[in-house]
Short mmCIF file of C-alpha atoms and ligand atoms in Angstrom, two decimals:
data_model
loop_
_atom_site.label_atom_id
_atom_site.label_comp_id
_atom_site.label_asym_id
_atom_site.label_seq_id
_atom_site.Cartn_x
_atom_site.Cartn_y
_atom_site.Cartn_z
CA MET A 648 90.73 103.54 86.84
CA LEU A 649 93.95 101.87 87.95
CA THR A 650 95.68 103.57 90.86
CA GLU A 651 99.42 103.97 91.52
CA THR A 652 98.98 101.32 94.18
CA ILE A 653 100.75 97.98 94.04
CA VAL A 654 99.95 94.78 95.93
CA VAL A 655 102.82 92.82 97.45
CA THR A 656 102.14 89.33 98.80
CA GLY A 657 104.46 87.93 101.47
CA GLY A 658 105.64 91.42 102.39
CA ALA A 659 106.24 90.52 106.05
CA GLY A 660 108.90 87.94 105.14
CA PHE A 661 112.61 88.40 104.48
CA ILE A 662 112.73 89.66 100.89
CA GLY A 663 109.17 91.01 100.82
CA SER A 664 109.74 93.25 103.83
CA ASN A 665 112.99 94.57 102.38
CA PHE A 666 111.10 95.31 99.15
CA VAL A 667 108.14 97.00 100.87
CA ASN A 668 110.37 99.07 103.16
CA ALA A 669 112.43 100.28 100.18
CA TRP A 670 109.32 101.03 98.10
CA VAL A 671 107.83 103.22 100.81
CA ARG A 672 111.22 104.79 101.65
CA HIS A 673 111.75 105.73 97.98
CA LYS A 674 108.17 107.16 97.89
CA LEU A 675 107.19 105.03 94.91
CA GLY A 676 103.49 104.87 95.82
CA THR A 677 101.17 102.95 98.12
CA VAL A 678 101.73 99.27 98.89
CA ILE A 679 99.00 96.90 99.97
CA ASN A 680 100.88 94.17 101.82
CA LEU A 681 98.99 90.85 101.94
CA ASP A 682 100.59 88.28 104.22
CA LYS A 683 99.40 85.22 106.10
CA LEU A 684 102.00 85.76 108.86
CA THR A 685 103.33 82.22 108.98
CA TYR A 686 106.33 81.56 111.23
CA ALA A 687 108.40 83.40 108.57
CA GLY A 688 106.28 86.55 108.50
CA ASN A 689 106.97 89.17 111.12
CA MET A 690 105.29 92.55 111.57
CA GLU A 691 108.41 93.77 113.34
CA ASN A 692 110.14 93.78 109.93
CA LEU A 693 107.71 96.56 108.99
CA ALA A 694 107.91 98.56 112.23
CA GLY A 695 109.55 101.54 110.48
CA ILE A 696 106.53 102.04 108.21
CA SER A 697 103.72 100.93 110.53
CA GLN A 698 102.33 104.49 110.76
CA ASN A 699 102.99 105.38 107.12
CA PRO A 700 99.75 105.90 105.13
CA HIS A 701 101.48 104.47 102.04
CA HIS A 702 101.67 101.03 103.65
CA ILE A 703 98.45 99.08 104.24
CA PHE A 704 98.73 95.63 105.80
CA VAL A 705 96.14 92.93 105.08
CA HIS A 706 96.35 89.69 107.07
CA ALA A 707 95.25 87.01 104.58
CA ASP A 708 96.29 83.92 102.62
CA ILE A 709 97.07 84.27 98.90
CA GLY A 710 94.75 81.29 98.46
CA ASP A 711 91.81 83.11 100.10
CA ARG A 712 89.92 84.11 96.98
CA VAL A 713 87.30 86.17 98.80
CA ALA A 714 89.98 88.26 100.51
CA VAL A 715 92.02 88.68 97.32
CA LYS A 716 88.97 89.64 95.25
CA ALA A 717 87.88 92.24 97.82
CA LEU A 718 91.37 93.69 98.00
CA LEU A 719 91.66 94.01 94.21
CA GLU A 720 88.24 95.63 93.89
CA THR A 721 88.91 98.08 96.72
CA HIS A 722 92.41 99.18 95.75
CA ARG A 723 92.45 98.80 91.92
CA PRO A 724 96.23 98.12 91.85
CA ARG A 725 98.35 98.57 88.74
CA ALA A 726 100.52 95.58 89.67
CA ILE A 727 100.75 92.56 91.92
CA LEU A 728 104.09 91.19 93.05
CA ASN A 729 103.93 87.66 94.42
CA PHE A 730 106.64 87.04 97.04
CA ALA A 731 104.46 84.85 99.30
CA ALA A 732 105.79 81.31 99.58
CA GLU A 733 107.05 78.62 101.84
CA SER A 734 110.74 79.10 101.21
CA HIS A 735 112.96 76.74 103.20
CA VAL A 736 114.29 73.58 101.50
CA ASP A 737 114.84 71.67 104.77
CA ARG A 738 111.27 72.37 105.91
CA SER A 739 110.02 71.15 102.52
CA ILE A 740 111.85 67.86 103.13
CA HIS A 741 110.27 67.42 106.57
CA GLY A 742 106.79 68.55 105.49
CA PRO A 743 106.04 69.24 101.82
CA ASP A 744 102.28 69.78 102.27
CA ALA A 745 102.45 73.49 103.10
CA PHE A 746 104.69 74.01 100.05
CA ILE A 747 102.11 72.52 97.71
CA GLN A 748 99.29 74.42 99.41
CA THR A 749 100.88 77.87 99.28
CA ASN A 750 103.32 77.74 96.39
CA VAL A 751 101.14 75.77 93.98
CA VAL A 752 97.47 75.93 95.07
CA GLY A 753 97.85 79.40 96.59
CA THR A 754 99.51 80.82 93.48
CA PHE A 755 96.81 79.20 91.34
CA ASN A 756 94.01 80.80 93.40
CA LEU A 757 95.79 84.14 93.33
CA LEU A 758 96.18 83.91 89.55
CA GLU A 759 92.50 83.08 89.13
CA GLU A 760 91.39 86.17 91.06
CA VAL A 761 93.94 88.34 89.29
CA ARG A 762 92.76 87.04 85.93
CA ALA A 763 89.13 87.89 86.76
CA TYR A 764 90.14 91.38 87.90
CA TRP A 765 92.36 91.96 84.89
CA GLN A 766 89.84 90.67 82.34
CA ALA A 767 87.26 93.18 83.58
CA LEU A 768 89.61 96.16 83.04
CA PRO A 769 89.35 98.44 79.99
CA VAL A 770 91.88 97.47 77.28
CA ASP A 771 94.33 100.31 77.94
CA GLU A 772 94.43 99.44 81.64
CA GLN A 773 94.83 95.76 80.83
CA GLN A 774 97.96 96.71 78.92
CA GLN A 775 99.41 98.68 81.81
CA PHE A 776 98.77 95.99 84.43
CA ARG A 777 101.54 93.59 85.56
CA PHE A 778 101.67 90.37 87.58
CA LEU A 779 105.25 89.86 88.74
CA HIS A 780 106.08 86.44 90.15
CA VAL A 781 109.16 86.19 92.37
CA SER A 782 110.88 82.84 91.95
CA THR A 783 114.17 81.09 92.50
CA ASP A 784 117.13 79.70 90.56
CA GLU A 785 116.54 76.36 92.32
CA VAL A 786 113.94 75.47 89.66
CA TYR A 787 116.84 74.78 87.26
CA GLY A 788 118.25 71.99 89.44
CA SER A 789 121.90 71.42 90.24
CA LEU A 790 125.04 72.26 88.22
CA GLY A 791 128.23 70.26 87.85
CA PRO A 792 131.52 72.03 88.69
CA ASN A 793 132.22 73.03 85.07
CA ASP A 794 128.68 73.65 83.81
CA PRO A 795 127.84 77.14 82.59
CA ALA A 796 125.64 79.21 84.93
CA PHE A 797 121.83 79.04 84.63
CA LYS A 798 120.36 80.98 81.72
CA GLU A 799 116.66 81.72 81.30
CA THR A 800 116.61 79.04 78.59
CA ASN A 801 117.83 76.22 80.87
CA THR A 802 115.37 73.38 81.34
CA TYR A 803 113.56 73.12 84.66
CA GLN A 804 114.93 70.25 86.77
CA PRO A 805 113.80 70.93 90.35
CA ASN A 806 115.13 68.47 92.95
CA SER A 807 113.49 69.37 96.28
CA PRO A 808 109.81 69.65 97.19
CA TYR A 809 110.46 73.40 97.60
CA SER A 810 111.97 73.88 94.15
CA ALA A 811 109.38 71.59 92.54
CA SER A 812 106.57 73.65 94.06
CA LYS A 813 108.18 76.89 92.86
CA ALA A 814 108.68 75.37 89.39
CA ALA A 815 104.98 74.44 89.32
CA SER A 816 104.03 78.02 90.22
CA ASP A 817 106.33 79.39 87.50
CA HIS A 818 104.62 77.10 84.97
CA LEU A 819 101.18 78.33 86.04
CA VAL A 820 102.29 81.94 85.62
CA ARG A 821 103.68 81.13 82.17
CA ALA A 822 100.43 79.40 81.20
CA TYR A 823 98.30 82.35 82.34
CA HIS A 824 100.29 84.60 80.05
CA HIS A 825 100.28 82.18 77.13
CA THR A 826 96.62 81.18 77.40
CA TYR A 827 94.84 84.26 78.75
CA GLY A 828 97.32 87.00 77.85
CA LEU A 829 97.78 88.04 81.51
CA PRO A 830 100.76 90.47 81.47
CA THR A 831 103.16 88.46 83.62
CA LEU A 832 106.84 88.79 84.50
CA THR A 833 108.84 86.11 86.32
CA THR A 834 112.16 86.56 88.13
CA ASN A 835 114.45 83.69 89.12
CA CYS A 836 116.96 84.84 91.69
CA SER A 837 119.90 83.21 93.43
CA ASN A 838 120.33 82.93 97.23
CA ASN A 839 119.70 86.20 99.07
CA TYR A 840 121.20 87.44 102.32
CA GLY A 841 120.84 90.61 104.40
CA PRO A 842 118.66 92.20 107.11
CA TYR A 843 115.52 90.39 108.37
CA HIS A 844 116.73 86.99 107.11
CA PHE A 845 115.10 84.33 109.28
CA PRO A 846 117.80 82.39 111.20
CA GLU A 847 116.77 79.01 109.78
CA LYS A 848 118.83 79.78 106.64
CA LEU A 849 122.60 79.33 106.51
CA ILE A 850 123.93 82.90 106.90
CA PRO A 851 121.72 84.21 109.73
CA LEU A 852 121.83 80.81 111.47
CA VAL A 853 125.63 80.85 111.53
CA ILE A 854 125.78 84.43 112.81
CA HIS A 855 123.21 83.70 115.52
CA ASN A 856 124.81 80.42 116.62
CA ALA A 857 128.30 81.89 116.59
CA LEU A 858 127.23 84.68 118.94
CA SER A 859 125.32 82.21 121.15
CA GLY A 860 128.37 79.93 121.50
CA LYS A 861 126.59 77.10 119.69
CA PRO A 862 127.86 74.76 116.93
CA LEU A 863 127.90 76.08 113.35
CA PRO A 864 126.37 73.12 111.47
CA ILE A 865 127.78 72.50 107.99
CA TYR A 866 125.93 69.92 105.93
CA GLY A 867 128.15 67.25 104.33
CA ASN A 868 131.66 68.52 103.65
CA GLY A 869 130.70 72.15 102.99
CA SER A 870 131.65 72.04 99.30
CA ASN A 871 128.16 72.88 97.98
CA ILE A 872 128.11 76.14 96.06
CA ARG A 873 125.52 78.91 96.20
CA ASP A 874 125.49 82.22 94.32
CA TRP A 875 124.84 85.00 96.85
CA LEU A 876 123.06 88.31 96.27
CA TYR A 877 122.48 91.09 98.80
CA VAL A 878 118.72 91.40 99.33
CA GLU A 879 118.53 95.10 98.44
CA ASP A 880 120.08 94.30 95.06
CA HIS A 881 117.39 91.69 94.49
CA CYS A 882 114.78 94.34 95.32
CA SER A 883 116.30 96.87 92.89
CA ALA A 884 116.30 94.19 90.17
CA ILE A 885 112.60 93.48 90.78
CA ARG A 886 111.84 97.21 90.50
CA GLU A 887 113.68 97.28 87.13
CA VAL A 888 111.82 94.23 85.84
CA LEU A 889 108.49 95.71 86.93
CA ALA A 890 109.25 99.03 85.24
CA LYS A 891 110.94 97.82 82.04
CA GLY A 892 110.59 94.04 81.75
CA LYS A 893 109.05 92.59 78.61
CA VAL A 894 105.67 91.00 79.29
CA GLY A 895 105.73 87.19 79.33
CA GLU A 896 109.50 87.07 79.86
CA THR A 897 111.55 85.59 82.68
CA TYR A 898 114.68 87.25 84.13
CA ASN A 899 117.47 85.57 86.06
CA ILE A 900 118.87 87.71 88.88
CA GLY A 901 122.26 87.15 90.49
CA GLY A 902 125.44 88.90 91.49
CA TRP A 903 128.14 86.57 90.10
CA ASN A 904 129.13 85.56 93.64
CA GLU A 905 129.61 81.80 93.75
CA LYS A 906 130.91 80.58 97.11
CA THR A 907 131.19 77.20 98.77
CA ASN A 908 129.34 76.95 102.08
CA LEU A 909 132.72 76.53 103.74
CA ASP A 910 133.89 79.85 102.24
CA VAL A 911 130.74 81.57 103.50
CA VAL A 912 131.10 80.20 107.05
CA HIS A 913 134.82 81.06 107.15
CA THR A 914 134.06 84.63 105.99
CA LEU A 915 131.35 85.03 108.64
CA CYS A 916 133.66 83.74 111.38
CA ASP A 917 136.49 86.02 110.28
CA ILE A 918 134.24 89.12 110.24
CA LEU A 919 132.84 88.21 113.67
CA ASP A 920 136.39 87.68 114.97
CA GLN A 921 137.09 91.30 113.97
CA GLU A 922 133.79 92.89 115.00
CA ARG A 923 133.03 90.93 118.19
CA PRO A 924 136.21 89.01 119.19
CA LYS A 925 135.79 86.09 121.58
CA ALA A 926 137.68 86.02 124.86
CA GLN A 927 139.65 83.06 123.49
CA GLY A 928 140.07 81.50 120.06
CA SER A 929 138.09 82.03 116.87
CA TYR A 930 134.45 81.50 115.92
CA ARG A 931 135.84 78.95 113.44
CA ASP A 932 136.34 76.66 116.45
CA GLN A 933 132.54 76.26 116.60
CA MET A 934 132.29 74.82 113.05
CA THR A 935 130.80 71.30 113.01
CA PHE A 936 130.24 68.99 110.04
CA VAL A 937 126.82 67.31 110.24
CA LYS A 938 124.79 64.79 108.26
CA ASP A 939 124.04 66.06 104.76
CA ARG A 940 120.69 67.25 103.43
CA PRO A 941 119.01 64.50 101.36
CA GLY A 942 119.19 65.34 97.65
CA HIS A 943 121.44 68.33 98.43
CA ASP A 944 121.96 70.34 95.22
CA ALA A 945 125.70 70.66 94.55
CA ARG A 946 125.88 74.03 92.83
CA TYR A 947 123.72 76.98 91.78
CA ALA A 948 125.04 79.81 89.62
CA ILE A 949 123.14 82.54 87.79
CA ASP A 950 124.04 84.01 84.43
CA ALA A 951 122.63 87.51 84.89
CA SER A 952 123.58 88.84 81.45
CA LYS A 953 119.99 89.17 80.20
CA ILE A 954 118.83 91.55 82.95
CA GLU A 955 122.14 93.42 82.79
CA GLN A 956 122.05 93.89 79.01
CA GLU A 957 118.32 94.36 78.41
CA LEU A 958 117.35 96.33 81.52
CA GLY A 959 120.69 97.84 82.54
CA TRP A 960 120.51 96.41 86.09
CA LYS A 961 123.65 95.78 88.13
CA PRO A 962 124.07 94.88 91.81
CA GLU A 963 125.56 97.56 94.06
CA GLU A 964 127.09 95.28 96.68
CA THR A 965 129.93 92.83 96.29
CA PHE A 966 129.81 89.77 98.54
CA GLU A 967 132.51 91.34 100.73
CA THR A 968 130.61 94.61 101.30
CA GLY A 969 127.19 92.97 101.62
CA ILE A 970 128.24 90.30 104.07
CA ARG A 971 129.95 92.79 106.38
CA LYS A 972 126.82 95.00 106.36
CA THR A 973 124.76 91.92 107.17
CA VAL A 974 126.91 90.85 110.12
CA ARG A 975 126.75 94.39 111.50
CA TRP A 976 122.95 94.45 111.10
CA TYR A 977 122.65 91.26 113.16
CA LEU A 978 125.01 92.62 115.79
CA GLU A 979 122.84 95.74 116.06
CA HIS A 980 119.50 93.89 116.03
CA HIS A 981 119.97 91.40 118.81
CA ALA A 982 116.43 91.97 120.14
CA TRP A 983 114.91 91.11 116.72
CA VAL A 984 116.90 87.88 116.60
CA ALA A 985 115.95 87.02 120.19
CA ARG A 986 112.26 87.45 119.42
CA VAL A 987 112.17 85.47 116.16
CA THR A 988 114.20 82.62 117.66
CA SER A 989 111.83 82.02 120.56
CA GLY A 990 108.78 79.75 120.32
CA GLU A 991 108.26 77.69 117.15
CA TYR A 992 111.88 78.13 116.07
CA GLN A 993 113.07 75.91 118.92
CA HIS A 994 110.86 73.04 117.68
CA TRP A 995 112.32 73.45 114.22
CA LEU A 996 115.89 73.23 115.54
CA ASN A 997 115.01 69.99 117.31
CA LYS A 998 113.44 68.53 114.21
CA ASN A 999 116.20 69.47 111.77
CA TYR A 1000 119.38 69.10 113.81
CA HIS A 1001 118.66 66.41 116.40
CA GLU A 1002 118.77 63.70 113.70
CA ARG A 1003 122.07 65.22 112.54
CA GLY A 1004 123.51 64.61 115.98
CA GLU A 1005 123.51 68.28 117.06
CA GLU A 1006 121.43 69.87 119.82
CA LEU A 1007 120.96 73.47 118.75
CA ALA A 1008 117.73 74.29 120.56
P1 NAD B 1422 110.20 84.03 103.68
O1 NAD B 1422 109.92 82.62 104.04
O2 NAD B 1422 111.14 84.83 104.52
O3 NAD B 1422 108.82 84.86 103.66
C1 NAD B 1422 107.65 84.37 103.08
C2 NAD B 1422 106.50 85.30 103.46
O4 NAD B 1422 105.32 84.82 102.81
C3 NAD B 1422 106.22 85.34 104.96
O5 NAD B 1422 105.95 86.67 105.37
C4 NAD B 1422 104.97 84.48 105.10
O6 NAD B 1422 104.15 84.85 106.20
C5 NAD B 1422 104.26 84.74 103.77
N1 NAD B 1422 103.38 83.64 103.38
C6 NAD B 1422 103.64 82.31 103.39
N2 NAD B 1422 102.56 81.63 102.96
C7 NAD B 1422 101.61 82.55 102.65
C8 NAD B 1422 100.29 82.46 102.13
N3 NAD B 1422 99.72 81.28 101.86
N4 NAD B 1422 99.61 83.61 101.92
C9 NAD B 1422 100.16 84.82 102.21
N5 NAD B 1422 101.40 84.95 102.71
C10 NAD B 1422 102.12 83.84 102.92
O7 NAD B 1422 110.65 84.00 102.17
P2 NAD B 1422 111.71 84.90 101.40
O8 NAD B 1422 113.07 84.34 101.60
O9 NAD B 1422 111.45 86.33 101.72
O10 NAD B 1422 111.30 84.62 99.89
C11 NAD B 1422 110.33 85.41 99.22
C12 NAD B 1422 110.15 84.88 97.81
O11 NAD B 1422 111.38 84.93 97.12
C13 NAD B 1422 109.70 83.42 97.77
O12 NAD B 1422 108.76 83.29 96.73
C14 NAD B 1422 110.97 82.66 97.46
O13 NAD B 1422 110.68 81.47 96.75
C15 NAD B 1422 111.71 83.66 96.60
N6 NAD B 1422 113.18 83.56 96.63
C16 NAD B 1422 113.84 83.51 97.82
C17 NAD B 1422 115.24 83.46 97.82
C18 NAD B 1422 116.02 83.47 99.11
O14 NAD B 1422 117.25 83.33 99.07
N7 NAD B 1422 115.39 83.65 100.27
C19 NAD B 1422 115.93 83.47 96.60
C20 NAD B 1422 115.21 83.50 95.41
C21 NAD B 1422 113.83 83.56 95.44
P1 TYD B 1423 119.89 77.61 102.80
O1 TYD B 1423 120.25 78.91 103.43
O2 TYD B 1423 118.92 76.71 103.48
O3 TYD B 1423 119.43 77.92 101.29
P2 TYD B 1423 119.17 76.91 100.04
O4 TYD B 1423 119.09 75.52 100.54
O5 TYD B 1423 117.86 77.40 99.54
O6 TYD B 1423 120.30 77.15 99.10
O7 TYD B 1423 121.24 76.77 102.61
C1 TYD B 1423 122.35 77.31 101.91
C2 TYD B 1423 123.40 76.25 101.85
O8 TYD B 1423 123.88 76.01 103.17
C3 TYD B 1423 122.88 74.91 101.36
O9 TYD B 1423 123.90 74.30 100.56
C4 TYD B 1423 122.64 74.11 102.62
C5 TYD B 1423 123.71 74.65 103.56
N1 TYD B 1423 123.35 74.63 105.00
C6 TYD B 1423 124.25 74.11 105.94
O10 TYD B 1423 125.35 73.64 105.57
N2 TYD B 1423 123.92 74.13 107.26
C7 TYD B 1423 122.72 74.61 107.71
O11 TYD B 1423 122.45 74.56 108.94
C8 TYD B 1423 121.82 75.16 106.74
C9 TYD B 1423 120.49 75.71 107.17
C10 TYD B 1423 122.17 75.16 105.41
#
């Protein structure tokens, strides 16, 4: 018999840990959290539920078929949500191998074990089961200034090794539904921000550097546009898709919040100027324009009408409310930031910013 248990992969990362924490907090059932604990995975993100019997952590790779098989047979989950991935575009430019291994080969191995588990279930349980794949809007490529926002029907045109590897995983998930009938759901979400965001990404990096008195590196001229969604809104959308999504479908998730990078950095500096004023001047004084990212996508924007109309989902936060909450979270969690920015992180800063003429380490 299927249990009320779900499996989350990558649940020690940014979005996964927000999802797992909310799932346990809302008492929605037991979560088996499978994570490899790469540099991006952090058990401290799960400290609040470490003693909770409804959270079981398994240290493993999604590509480890023996571990995945054992976990499925032991826990008999009703759903698997695949958050696990290498997720940073700049790292994918410096070293694409890990992206192919986890995002493509890992997802393939996971799908194979899930297919074997699912095919052995009685028919009624097969119908209840779901495999939900968490993906990104970056698979659609880059928009021009006047192009309409990404719809689920847009063609895939990934431009970075990261987005190409995510696109490949989306295609595998689609094929497993089409060929084997595996009850899949795929979500393609825009850029997230919020608590537990690793400070290699723009928003937490800028907050951390601002408070450390370091340069705030802006790639190119800062005119690139991203569509920002508060992470808890992404998690609520995933819960809606899991509960009500139509099998085999894909859902775009976004909050209609297009901003240039310059707008985002200005907003962060202005909030910090209010919340933690400097002795002299503004955090804006630390802004520095640096060498651009190769192949830098100009604009992402999500058309979220399908999930809004078909599933009734809407984000709760505006960019203004979400970004202020986020800044306050970082101000209150200095020890978390200090711990995740020691060690390997310093090597990354050297690798990514030294060639851009900035010493951030
Ligand atoms: P993250 O890098 O913060 O976390 C990834 C997690 O996956 C980490 O805990 C890591 O240890 C784990 N992991 C990596 N490789 C693994 C493997 N082989 N086996 C098991 N665990 C492994 O990523 P995130 O920002 O939380 O993103 C989660 C998912 O959401 C990803 O699939 C990403 O593509 C997607 N997504 C992210 C964003 C965003 O803005 N961050 C937006 C849309 C979609
Ligand atoms: P990022 O947070 O890496 O997300 P993604 O590349 O997946 O959208 O970057 C967001 C935007 O910010 C992107 O246009 C690149 C830019 N950026 C900077 O300008 N400076 C930085 O130091 C970083 C990390 C990103």
